[in-house]
Amino acid sequence: MAVIHTDDSGDPRLDDFRHLSTADRRPDRPGGKGLVIAEGTVVVSRLLASRYPVRALLGVERRFAELAGELAGTDVPQYVTSAETMADVVGFHLNRGILAVADRPAPLTVDDVVTGAGTIAVLEGVGDHENLGALFRNAAALGVGGVLLGPGCSDPLYRRSVRVSMGHVLRVPFGDLTDWPGGLDDLRARGFAVAAFTPRPGSVPLRELREHAPGPVALLFGAEGPGLTESALAAADHAVRIPMPAGVDSLNIATAAAVAFYELASGG
Amino acid sequence: MAVIHTDDSGDPRLDDFRHLSTADRRPDRPGGKGLVIAEGTVVVSRLLASRYPVRALLGVERRFAELAGELAGTDVPQYVTSAETMADVVGFHLNRGILAVADRPAPLTVDDVVTGAGTIAVLEGVGDHENLGALFRNAAALGVGGVLLGPGCSDPLYRRSVRVSMGHVLRVPFGDLTDWPGGLDDLRARGFAVAAFTPRPGSVPLRELREHAPGPVALLFGAEGPGLTESALAAADHAVRIPMPAGVDSLNIATAAAVAFYELASGG
């Protein structure tokens, strides 16, 4: 146990936790990307249980006590301080009371993400950090094996995505699909049927997807609004829609994904 | 057509649009509740097509042009101004460029909400305006006939709920279920099976709900976190869960509702 009490907000050992509102941009770090930041006991405990190398924790006594079980035996530095000092360090009052920071591990390969998975999600142009985080939460809740990020997606390890995902971005395997849309052919070669979501008439109602794709499925989603590109749609095996009444535009992307994850998870 | 050009941010005819960030609290109006405010062309057009009595619109020329079809023949005052004047009036820069305000019509009765509906949602303790708005959007997209609000729910006509719902709070009928949980017996007497969502073991997997409830269904949801009260659970006919892997807490309430709406809409 490395428990360190400090009330000096200038303590250089707390530098990883400074100015959280801009912590996602770190020109001094590899790729300009920030550390992974977990906020609150639920997300911190998921980080501790993950493959991510935790660097340090900062929090108030009460929150450390709630995590005593998860922290037993770890030698990660645990900086215990007051809510006021914590606010001085991070730049605002953080009512979750505990933070952990971790390094980014080596990215997973497509192989790592898809091997053994029954259903995966593949995203194109999903730039909104909240939608991305929510999609990972839904993937975890509904048994999706992994997420592949095509072009135009934002970084699932941004602070806001980690928070909205409830820490599930740290559990659900993800990686980049850099060859686009050619990487979809690679998924097909691995045994996945590629099903692209689009409101177009003529696409298969989600309820019937299982009849066409009884094995592993890669569910392909574009951003709310623009949707998938023509080239992505052309590279898919099936076009799928969630039937909706006239006059309704669409569901939020993370919600549409949840409905699709549910449909495939529940057997069909 | 009542098109009025103005560049005077002090114009008293624009008072309905002032200080939008606090517009939900209006001690000077019935029940202390604000007017209904629609932001952006999509939501404004839904407001224009609704039963809500529109009082006025305020926006920039370009946005009015986009709504020309919807506005043809209306005699509602349309205040055309600059983005700067609009920002002065509402208190911040509003990049959606158009607003409409409406009076609150008389509330719907339970009878109005449920008559003819195949599936309805009944909410207890859903206080979060974003979740409430998202739930209405999902209800509209997945064919739910109406929403009843039990104790502890917030006001679906708050500005943030209207926005997050994409204006669907103005289309999906809703009303208060004031007798609680006795009002659930009333729904049962009207032919609805009452299905309460809870993660409890022993509850019916959502996929099997239709076997138990082939007719109209009232889907009962509590707030994320606390869930439904014991008395609400006791008053239901069925306890239902969305099956999830171990170690996952739950879905967001609006997302869980979407999955349930989908399951019932798609026939089972």
Coordinates of C-alpha atoms in Angstrom, one line a residue:
Chain A
M1 CA 0.0 0.0 0.0
A2 CA 1.3 3.4 -1.0
V3 CA -0.9 5.8 0.8
I4 CA 0.3 9.4 0.8
H5 CA -1.5 12.2 2.5
T6 CA -1.0 15.6 1.0
D7 CA -2.6 19.0 1.2
D8 CA -0.3 20.8 -1.1
S9 CA -2.1 21.5 -4.3
G10 CA 1.3 22.4 -5.9
D11 CA 2.7 18.9 -5.1
P12 CA 4.4 17.8 -8.4
R13 CA 3.4 14.2 -7.7
L14 CA -0.2 15.3 -8.5
D15 CA 0.7 16.7 -12.0
D16 CA -1.2 13.9 -13.8
F17 CA -4.4 15.2 -12.3
R18 CA -4.1 18.9 -13.2
H19 CA -6.6 20.9 -15.2
L20 CA -8.8 18.0 -16.1
S21 CA -11.0 20.0 -18.4
T22 CA -8.1 20.2 -20.9
A23 CA -6.5 16.8 -20.0
D24 CA -7.5 15.2 -23.2
R25 CA -5.0 17.3 -25.1
R26 CA -1.4 16.5 -24.1
P27 CA 1.1 17.6 -26.8
D28 CA 3.8 16.4 -24.5
R29 CA 2.6 12.8 -24.6
P30 CA 2.6 10.1 -27.4
G31 CA 0.2 11.0 -30.2
G32 CA -0.8 14.1 -28.3
K33 CA -3.3 12.0 -26.3
G34 CA -4.0 12.4 -22.7
L35 CA -3.8 9.8 -20.0
V36 CA -6.9 7.7 -19.2
I37 CA -8.8 9.3 -16.5
A38 CA -11.4 7.5 -14.3
E39 CA -13.8 9.5 -12.2
G40 CA -15.8 8.1 -9.2
T41 CA -15.7 4.8 -7.4
V42 CA -17.6 2.8 -10.0
V43 CA -15.3 3.8 -12.9
V44 CA -12.2 3.7 -10.8
S45 CA -12.9 0.1 -9.8
R46 CA -13.4 -0.9 -13.4
L47 CA -10.1 0.8 -14.3
L48 CA -8.4 -1.1 -11.5
A49 CA -9.8 -4.4 -12.8
S50 CA -8.7 -3.6 -16.4
R51 CA -5.6 -4.2 -18.4
Y52 CA -4.7 -0.4 -18.2
P53 CA -1.6 0.4 -16.2
V54 CA -2.8 2.6 -13.4
R55 CA -0.3 5.3 -12.5
A56 CA -1.9 6.9 -9.4
L57 CA -5.2 7.7 -7.6
L58 CA -6.2 11.0 -6.0
G59 CA -9.2 11.3 -3.7
V60 CA -10.8 12.0 -0.4
E61 CA -10.5 9.6 2.5
R62 CA -14.1 8.4 2.3
R63 CA -13.9 7.4 -1.3
F64 CA -10.7 5.5 -0.8
A65 CA -12.4 3.6 2.0
E66 CA -15.2 2.5 -0.4
L67 CA -12.5 1.0 -2.6
A68 CA -10.5 -0.7 0.1
G69 CA -11.2 -4.1 -1.3
E70 CA -10.1 -3.3 -4.8
L71 CA -7.0 -1.5 -3.5
A72 CA -5.8 -4.2 -1.2
G73 CA -2.4 -5.4 -2.3
T74 CA -1.8 -2.7 -5.0
D75 CA 1.3 -0.6 -4.8
V76 CA -0.1 2.2 -7.0
P77 CA 0.3 5.6 -5.2
Q78 CA -2.9 6.7 -3.5
Y79 CA -2.9 10.4 -2.8
V80 CA -5.4 11.2 0.0
T81 CA -6.4 14.9 0.2
S82 CA -9.3 17.2 1.0
A83 CA -12.0 18.1 -1.5
E84 CA -10.7 21.6 -1.6
T85 CA -7.1 20.6 -2.5
M86 CA -8.5 18.2 -5.1
A87 CA -10.6 21.1 -6.6
D88 CA -7.5 23.3 -6.7
V89 CA -5.6 20.5 -8.6
V90 CA -8.2 19.5 -11.1
G91 CA -9.5 23.0 -11.7
F92 CA -13.1 22.5 -10.6
H93 CA -15.1 20.8 -7.8
L94 CA -15.4 17.2 -8.5
N95 CA -18.2 15.7 -6.5
R96 CA -17.3 12.1 -7.3
G97 CA -14.4 12.5 -4.9
I98 CA -11.9 10.1 -6.4
L99 CA -9.9 9.9 -9.6
A100 CA -7.4 7.4 -11.1
V101 CA -5.1 7.9 -14.1
A102 CA -3.6 5.2 -16.2
D103 CA -1.3 5.0 -19.2
R104 CA -2.7 4.0 -22.6
P105 CA -1.6 0.4 -23.3
A106 CA -0.7 -0.8 -26.8
P107 CA -3.8 -0.7 -29.0
L108 CA -5.5 -4.0 -29.7
T109 CA -5.4 -5.4 -33.2
V110 CA -8.5 -6.4 -35.2
D111 CA -7.7 -9.9 -34.3
D112 CA -7.7 -9.2 -30.6
V113 CA -11.0 -7.5 -30.9
V114 CA -13.0 -9.9 -33.0
T115 CA -11.6 -13.4 -32.1
G116 CA -14.3 -15.4 -30.5
A117 CA -16.9 -12.6 -30.7
G118 CA -20.5 -13.4 -31.8
T119 CA -21.5 -9.8 -32.4
I120 CA -19.3 -6.8 -32.9
A121 CA -20.0 -3.1 -33.6
V122 CA -18.2 -1.3 -36.4
L123 CA -18.5 2.5 -36.4
E124 CA -17.9 5.1 -39.1
G125 CA -17.8 8.9 -38.4
V126 CA -19.0 8.7 -34.8
G127 CA -17.3 11.8 -33.5
D128 CA -19.5 12.6 -30.5
H129 CA -17.8 11.6 -27.3
E130 CA -21.1 11.0 -25.4
N131 CA -22.6 8.9 -28.0
L132 CA -19.4 6.9 -28.2
G133 CA -19.3 6.3 -24.5
A134 CA -23.0 5.4 -24.4
L135 CA -22.5 2.9 -27.1
F136 CA -19.8 1.2 -25.2
R137 CA -22.0 1.1 -22.1
N138 CA -24.7 -0.5 -24.2
A139 CA -22.3 -3.0 -25.8
A140 CA -21.2 -4.1 -22.3
A141 CA -24.8 -4.5 -21.1
L142 CA -26.0 -6.4 -24.1
G143 CA -23.1 -8.8 -24.6
V144 CA -21.3 -7.3 -27.6
G145 CA -17.8 -8.7 -28.0
G146 CA -15.9 -5.7 -29.3
V147 CA -16.0 -2.4 -31.2
L148 CA -14.0 -1.5 -34.3
L149 CA -13.5 2.2 -35.1
G150 CA -13.5 3.2 -38.8
P151 CA -12.6 6.7 -40.1
G152 CA -13.9 9.8 -38.4
C153 CA -14.5 8.3 -35.0
S154 CA -13.3 10.0 -31.9
D155 CA -11.2 8.6 -29.2
P156 CA -13.1 6.3 -26.8
L157 CA -10.5 7.1 -24.1
Y158 CA -11.4 10.8 -23.9
R159 CA -12.5 11.7 -20.4
R160 CA -16.1 12.3 -21.3
S161 CA -16.4 9.0 -23.1
V162 CA -14.9 7.1 -20.3
R163 CA -17.4 8.7 -17.9
V164 CA -20.5 8.3 -20.0
S165 CA -19.5 4.6 -20.7
M166 CA -19.5 4.1 -16.9
G167 CA -16.0 2.7 -17.5
H168 CA -17.0 0.1 -20.0
V169 CA -14.7 1.4 -22.6
L170 CA -12.0 -0.1 -20.3
R171 CA -13.6 -3.5 -20.6
V172 CA -15.1 -3.9 -24.0
P173 CA -12.2 -4.5 -26.5
F174 CA -11.8 -2.0 -29.2
G175 CA -9.4 -1.1 -32.0
D176 CA -9.1 0.8 -35.3
L177 CA -10.2 -0.6 -38.6
T178 CA -7.7 1.4 -40.6
D179 CA -8.4 -0.2 -44.0
W180 CA -11.7 1.3 -45.0
P181 CA -14.0 0.0 -46.3
G182 CA -11.7 -2.9 -47.3
G183 CA -11.4 -4.0 -43.6
L184 CA -15.0 -5.1 -43.9
D185 CA -14.0 -7.7 -46.4
D186 CA -11.5 -8.9 -43.9
L187 CA -14.3 -9.3 -41.3
R188 CA -16.3 -11.2 -43.8
A189 CA -13.3 -13.5 -44.4
R190 CA -13.3 -14.1 -40.7
G191 CA -16.9 -15.4 -40.8
F192 CA -18.8 -12.2 -40.0
A193 CA -21.9 -11.1 -41.9
V194 CA -21.6 -7.3 -42.2
A195 CA -25.0 -5.6 -41.5
A196 CA -25.2 -1.9 -42.2
F197 CA -27.8 0.2 -40.5
T198 CA -29.7 2.7 -42.7
P199 CA -33.2 4.0 -42.7
R200 CA -33.5 3.3 -46.5
P201 CA -36.6 1.7 -47.7
G202 CA -36.0 -1.8 -48.9
S203 CA -33.6 -2.6 -46.1
V204 CA -34.3 -5.6 -43.9
P205 CA -36.3 -5.0 -40.7
L206 CA -34.0 -5.7 -37.8
R207 CA -36.3 -8.4 -36.6
E208 CA -35.5 -10.4 -39.7
L209 CA -31.7 -10.0 -39.7
R210 CA -31.1 -13.3 -37.9
E211 CA -32.9 -15.2 -40.8
H212 CA -30.2 -13.8 -43.1
A213 CA -27.3 -13.9 -40.8
P214 CA -27.4 -16.8 -38.4
G215 CA -23.7 -16.7 -37.4
P216 CA -21.4 -13.9 -36.2
V217 CA -22.5 -10.4 -37.2
A218 CA -20.6 -7.1 -37.5
L219 CA -23.2 -4.3 -37.0
L220 CA -22.2 -1.2 -38.9
F221 CA -23.3 2.2 -37.7
G222 CA -22.7 5.7 -39.1
A223 CA -23.1 9.0 -37.2
E224 CA -26.6 10.3 -36.4
G225 CA -27.6 12.6 -39.2
P226 CA -25.2 11.8 -42.1
G227 CA -25.4 8.0 -41.5
L228 CA -23.0 5.7 -43.3
T229 CA -21.1 6.6 -46.5
E230 CA -22.1 5.0 -49.8
S231 CA -18.9 3.1 -49.9
A232 CA -19.5 1.6 -46.5
L233 CA -23.1 0.7 -47.4
A234 CA -21.8 -0.9 -50.6
A235 CA -19.3 -3.0 -48.8
A236 CA -22.0 -4.5 -46.4
D237 CA -23.8 -7.8 -46.9
H238 CA -27.1 -6.6 -45.6
A239 CA -28.8 -3.2 -45.2
V240 CA -30.9 -3.2 -42.0
R241 CA -33.4 -0.8 -40.5
I242 CA -35.3 -0.4 -37.2
P243 CA -38.9 0.1 -38.4
M244 CA -40.3 3.5 -37.3
P245 CA -43.6 5.3 -37.8
A246 CA -43.7 8.1 -40.4
G247 CA -42.6 11.5 -39.3
V248 CA -39.9 10.2 -36.9
D249 CA -36.3 10.9 -38.1
S250 CA -34.2 8.4 -36.2
L251 CA -33.0 7.2 -32.9
N252 CA -29.8 8.4 -31.2
I253 CA -26.9 6.2 -32.5
A254 CA -26.2 4.7 -29.1
T255 CA -29.9 3.9 -28.7
A256 CA -30.2 2.4 -32.1
A257 CA -27.1 0.3 -31.4
A258 CA -28.6 -0.9 -28.1
V259 CA -31.8 -2.1 -29.9
A260 CA -29.7 -3.9 -32.4
F261 CA -27.4 -5.5 -29.7
Y262 CA -30.5 -6.6 -27.9
E263 CA -32.1 -8.2 -30.9
L264 CA -29.0 -10.2 -31.7
A265 CA -28.2 -11.0 -28.1
S266 CA -31.7 -12.3 -27.4
G267 CA -31.4 -15.0 -30.1
G268 CA -33.9 -14.1 -32.7
Chain B
M1 CA -48.5 36.5 -42.4
A2 CA -47.3 38.6 -39.4
V3 CA -43.7 39.1 -40.2
I4 CA -42.1 41.8 -38.0
H5 CA -38.5 42.9 -38.5
T6 CA -36.9 44.2 -35.3
D7 CA -33.4 44.9 -34.1
D8 CA -34.3 46.3 -30.8
S9 CA -33.4 43.7 -28.1
G10 CA -35.4 45.7 -25.6
D11 CA -38.6 45.4 -27.7
P12 CA -41.3 44.3 -25.2
R13 CA -42.9 42.1 -27.8
L14 CA -39.9 39.8 -27.4
D15 CA -40.3 39.3 -23.7
D16 CA -41.4 35.7 -24.1
F17 CA -37.9 34.9 -25.4
R18 CA -35.9 36.6 -22.7
H19 CA -33.3 34.8 -20.5
L20 CA -34.0 31.3 -21.8
S21 CA -31.6 29.7 -19.3
T22 CA -34.1 30.5 -16.5
A23 CA -37.2 30.4 -18.6
D24 CA -38.5 27.2 -17.0
R25 CA -39.2 29.0 -13.8
R26 CA -41.9 31.5 -14.2
P27 CA -43.5 32.5 -10.9
D28 CA -45.7 35.0 -12.8
R29 CA -47.4 32.2 -14.8
P30 CA -49.9 29.4 -13.9
G31 CA -48.3 26.8 -11.7
G32 CA -45.0 28.7 -11.9
K33 CA -44.3 26.9 -15.1
G34 CA -42.6 28.4 -18.1
L35 CA -43.9 28.6 -21.6
V36 CA -43.1 25.8 -24.0
I37 CA -40.0 26.7 -25.9
A38 CA -39.0 25.0 -29.2
E39 CA -35.4 25.5 -30.5
G40 CA -34.3 24.9 -34.1
T41 CA -36.2 24.3 -37.3
V42 CA -36.9 20.6 -36.6
V43 CA -38.5 21.1 -33.2
V44 CA -40.2 24.4 -34.2
S45 CA -41.9 22.6 -37.1
R46 CA -43.1 19.9 -34.7
L47 CA -44.5 22.6 -32.4
L48 CA -46.3 24.2 -35.3
A49 CA -47.9 20.8 -36.2
S50 CA -48.9 20.1 -32.6
R51 CA -51.9 21.0 -30.5
Y52 CA -49.9 23.6 -28.6
P53 CA -51.0 27.2 -29.1
V54 CA -48.0 29.0 -30.6
R55 CA -47.6 32.6 -29.3
A56 CA -44.7 33.8 -31.4
L57 CA -41.5 32.9 -33.3
L58 CA -38.1 34.7 -33.1
G59 CA -35.3 33.9 -35.5
V60 CA -32.9 34.9 -38.2
E61 CA -34.1 35.3 -41.8
R62 CA -32.4 32.1 -43.1
R63 CA -34.2 29.9 -40.6
F64 CA -37.6 31.4 -41.3
A65 CA -37.0 30.7 -45.0
E66 CA -36.4 27.0 -44.2
L67 CA -39.8 27.0 -42.5
A68 CA -41.7 28.8 -45.2
G69 CA -43.9 25.9 -45.9
E70 CA -44.9 25.3 -42.3
L71 CA -45.5 29.0 -41.7
A72 CA -47.7 29.7 -44.8
G73 CA -51.1 30.8 -43.7
T74 CA -50.3 31.2 -40.0
D75 CA -50.9 34.5 -38.3
V76 CA -48.5 33.9 -35.5
P77 CA -46.2 36.8 -35.1
Q78 CA -42.8 36.1 -36.6
Y79 CA -40.0 38.3 -35.3
V80 CA -37.1 38.4 -37.7
T81 CA -33.9 39.7 -36.3
S82 CA -30.1 39.3 -36.3
A83 CA -28.1 36.6 -34.5
E84 CA -26.7 39.3 -32.3
T85 CA -30.0 40.8 -31.2
M86 CA -31.3 37.3 -30.7
A87 CA -28.3 36.5 -28.4
D88 CA -29.0 39.7 -26.5
V89 CA -32.6 38.7 -25.9
V90 CA -32.2 35.0 -25.0
G91 CA -29.0 35.6 -23.0
F92 CA -26.6 33.5 -25.0
H93 CA -25.7 32.7 -28.6
L94 CA -28.2 30.2 -29.9
N95 CA -26.8 28.6 -33.0
R96 CA -30.0 26.9 -34.0
G97 CA -31.2 30.4 -35.1
I98 CA -34.9 30.1 -34.5
L99 CA -37.2 29.8 -31.5
A100 CA -40.9 29.4 -31.0
V101 CA -42.9 29.8 -27.8
A102 CA -46.3 28.2 -27.0
D103 CA -48.8 28.2 -24.2
R104 CA -49.3 25.1 -22.2
P105 CA -52.6 23.6 -23.2
A106 CA -54.9 21.8 -20.7
P107 CA -53.3 18.6 -19.5
L108 CA -54.5 15.4 -21.1
T109 CA -56.4 12.9 -18.9
V110 CA -55.4 9.3 -18.4
D111 CA -58.2 8.5 -20.7
D112 CA -56.8 10.7 -23.5
V113 CA -53.4 9.2 -23.1
V114 CA -54.3 5.5 -23.1
T115 CA -57.3 5.1 -25.2
G116 CA -56.5 3.0 -28.3
A117 CA -52.8 2.6 -27.3
G118 CA -51.2 -0.8 -27.6
T119 CA -48.2 0.0 -25.5
I120 CA -47.7 2.8 -23.0
A121 CA -44.9 3.8 -20.7
V122 CA -45.5 4.6 -17.0
L123 CA -42.7 6.4 -15.1
E124 CA -41.9 6.7 -11.4
G125 CA -39.3 9.1 -10.1
V126 CA -37.7 10.0 -13.4
G127 CA -36.4 13.4 -12.5
D128 CA -33.7 13.8 -15.1
H129 CA -34.8 16.1 -17.9
E130 CA -32.5 14.6 -20.5
N131 CA -33.5 11.0 -19.7
L132 CA -37.2 12.1 -19.9
G133 CA -36.7 13.8 -23.2
A134 CA -34.8 10.9 -24.6
L135 CA -37.5 8.5 -23.5
F136 CA -40.1 10.5 -25.4
R137 CA -37.9 10.5 -28.5
N138 CA -37.7 6.7 -28.2
A139 CA -41.4 6.3 -27.6
A140 CA -42.1 8.2 -30.8
A141 CA -39.6 6.3 -32.8
L142 CA -40.8 2.9 -31.6
G143 CA -44.5 3.4 -31.8
V144 CA -45.5 3.8 -28.1
G145 CA -48.9 5.3 -27.7
G146 CA -48.5 7.5 -24.6
V147 CA -46.6 8.2 -21.4
L148 CA -48.0 8.5 -17.9
L149 CA -46.0 10.2 -15.2
G150 CA -46.2 8.9 -11.7
P151 CA -44.8 10.6 -8.6
G152 CA -41.3 12.2 -8.7
C153 CA -41.1 12.7 -12.5
S154 CA -40.0 16.1 -13.8
D155 CA -41.9 18.2 -16.3
P156 CA -41.5 16.9 -19.9
L157 CA -42.1 20.4 -21.2
Y158 CA -38.9 21.8 -19.6
R159 CA -36.8 23.4 -22.3
R160 CA -34.1 20.7 -22.1
S161 CA -36.6 17.9 -22.3
V162 CA -38.3 19.4 -25.3
R163 CA -34.9 19.8 -27.0
V164 CA -33.5 16.3 -26.2
S165 CA -36.8 14.7 -27.3
M166 CA -36.4 16.4 -30.7
G167 CA -39.8 17.8 -30.1
H168 CA -41.5 14.5 -29.6
V169 CA -42.8 15.5 -26.2
L170 CA -45.1 17.7 -28.3
R171 CA -46.4 14.7 -30.2
V172 CA -46.5 11.7 -27.9
P173 CA -49.5 12.1 -25.5
F174 CA -48.7 12.3 -21.9
G175 CA -50.4 13.0 -18.6
D176 CA -50.1 12.5 -14.8
L177 CA -51.1 9.3 -13.0
T178 CA -51.9 11.0 -9.8
D179 CA -53.4 8.0 -7.9
W180 CA -50.2 6.0 -7.1
P181 CA -49.9 3.1 -7.3
G182 CA -53.7 2.7 -7.4
G183 CA -53.8 4.2 -10.9
L184 CA -52.1 1.0 -12.1
D185 CA -55.2 -0.9 -11.1
D186 CA -57.2 1.5 -13.2
L187 CA -54.9 0.7 -16.2
R188 CA -55.4 -3.0 -15.5
A189 CA -59.2 -2.4 -15.5
R190 CA -58.8 -0.8 -19.0
G191 CA -57.2 -4.0 -20.3
F192 CA -53.5 -3.3 -19.8
A193 CA -51.0 -5.8 -18.4
V194 CA -48.7 -3.9 -16.1
A195 CA -45.0 -4.9 -16.6
A196 CA -42.5 -3.5 -14.1
F197 CA -38.8 -3.3 -15.1
T198 CA -36.4 -4.5 -12.5
P199 CA -33.0 -6.3 -12.6
R200 CA -34.2 -8.7 -9.9
P201 CA -33.5 -12.4 -10.4
G202 CA -36.6 -14.3 -11.0
S203 CA -38.1 -11.6 -13.2
V204 CA -39.2 -12.6 -16.7
P205 CA -36.7 -12.0 -19.5
L206 CA -38.0 -9.2 -21.8
R207 CA -38.0 -11.6 -24.7
E208 CA -40.7 -13.7 -23.0
L209 CA -43.0 -10.9 -21.9
R210 CA -45.3 -11.3 -24.9
E211 CA -46.0 -14.9 -23.9
H212 CA -47.4 -13.5 -20.6
A213 CA -48.9 -10.4 -22.0
P214 CA -50.3 -10.7 -25.5
G215 CA -52.6 -7.7 -25.3
P216 CA -52.0 -4.0 -24.4
V217 CA -49.1 -3.5 -22.1
A218 CA -48.1 -0.7 -19.6
L219 CA -44.4 -0.7 -19.2
L220 CA -43.4 0.6 -15.8
F221 CA -39.9 2.2 -15.3
G222 CA -38.2 3.7 -12.3
A223 CA -35.2 6.0 -12.2
E224 CA -31.8 4.8 -13.0
G225 CA -30.2 3.8 -9.7
P226 CA -33.0 3.5 -7.2
G227 CA -35.4 1.8 -9.7
L228 CA -39.1 1.3 -8.9
T229 CA -40.5 1.5 -5.3
E230 CA -41.6 -1.7 -3.6
S231 CA -45.2 -0.5 -3.8
A232 CA -45.0 0.0 -7.6
L233 CA -43.4 -3.4 -8.1
A234 CA -46.1 -5.0 -5.9
A235 CA -48.9 -3.4 -8.0
A236 CA -47.5 -4.8 -11.3
D237 CA -48.7 -8.0 -13.0
H238 CA -45.2 -8.9 -14.2
A239 CA -41.6 -8.2 -13.2
V240 CA -39.4 -8.0 -16.3
R241 CA -35.7 -7.7 -16.9
I242 CA -33.4 -7.1 -19.8
P243 CA -30.8 -10.0 -19.4
M244 CA -27.3 -8.7 -19.0
P245 CA -23.8 -10.2 -18.4
A246 CA -22.5 -10.3 -14.8
G247 CA -20.6 -7.1 -13.7
V248 CA -22.8 -4.7 -15.7
D249 CA -25.1 -2.5 -13.6
S250 CA -27.8 -1.4 -16.0
L251 CA -28.7 0.5 -19.0
N252 CA -29.7 4.2 -19.0
I253 CA -33.4 4.4 -18.4
A254 CA -34.2 5.9 -21.8
T255 CA -32.2 3.2 -23.5
A256 CA -33.8 0.4 -21.5
A257 CA -37.1 1.8 -22.4
A258 CA -36.1 1.8 -26.1
V259 CA -35.2 -1.8 -26.0
A260 CA -38.5 -2.7 -24.3
F261 CA -40.5 -0.5 -26.8
Y262 CA -38.7 -2.3 -29.6
E263 CA -39.4 -5.7 -28.2
L264 CA -43.1 -5.0 -27.9
A265 CA -43.4 -3.1 -31.2
S266 CA -41.7 -5.8 -33.2
G267 CA -44.4 -8.3 -32.3
G268 CA -42.7 -10.9 -30.2

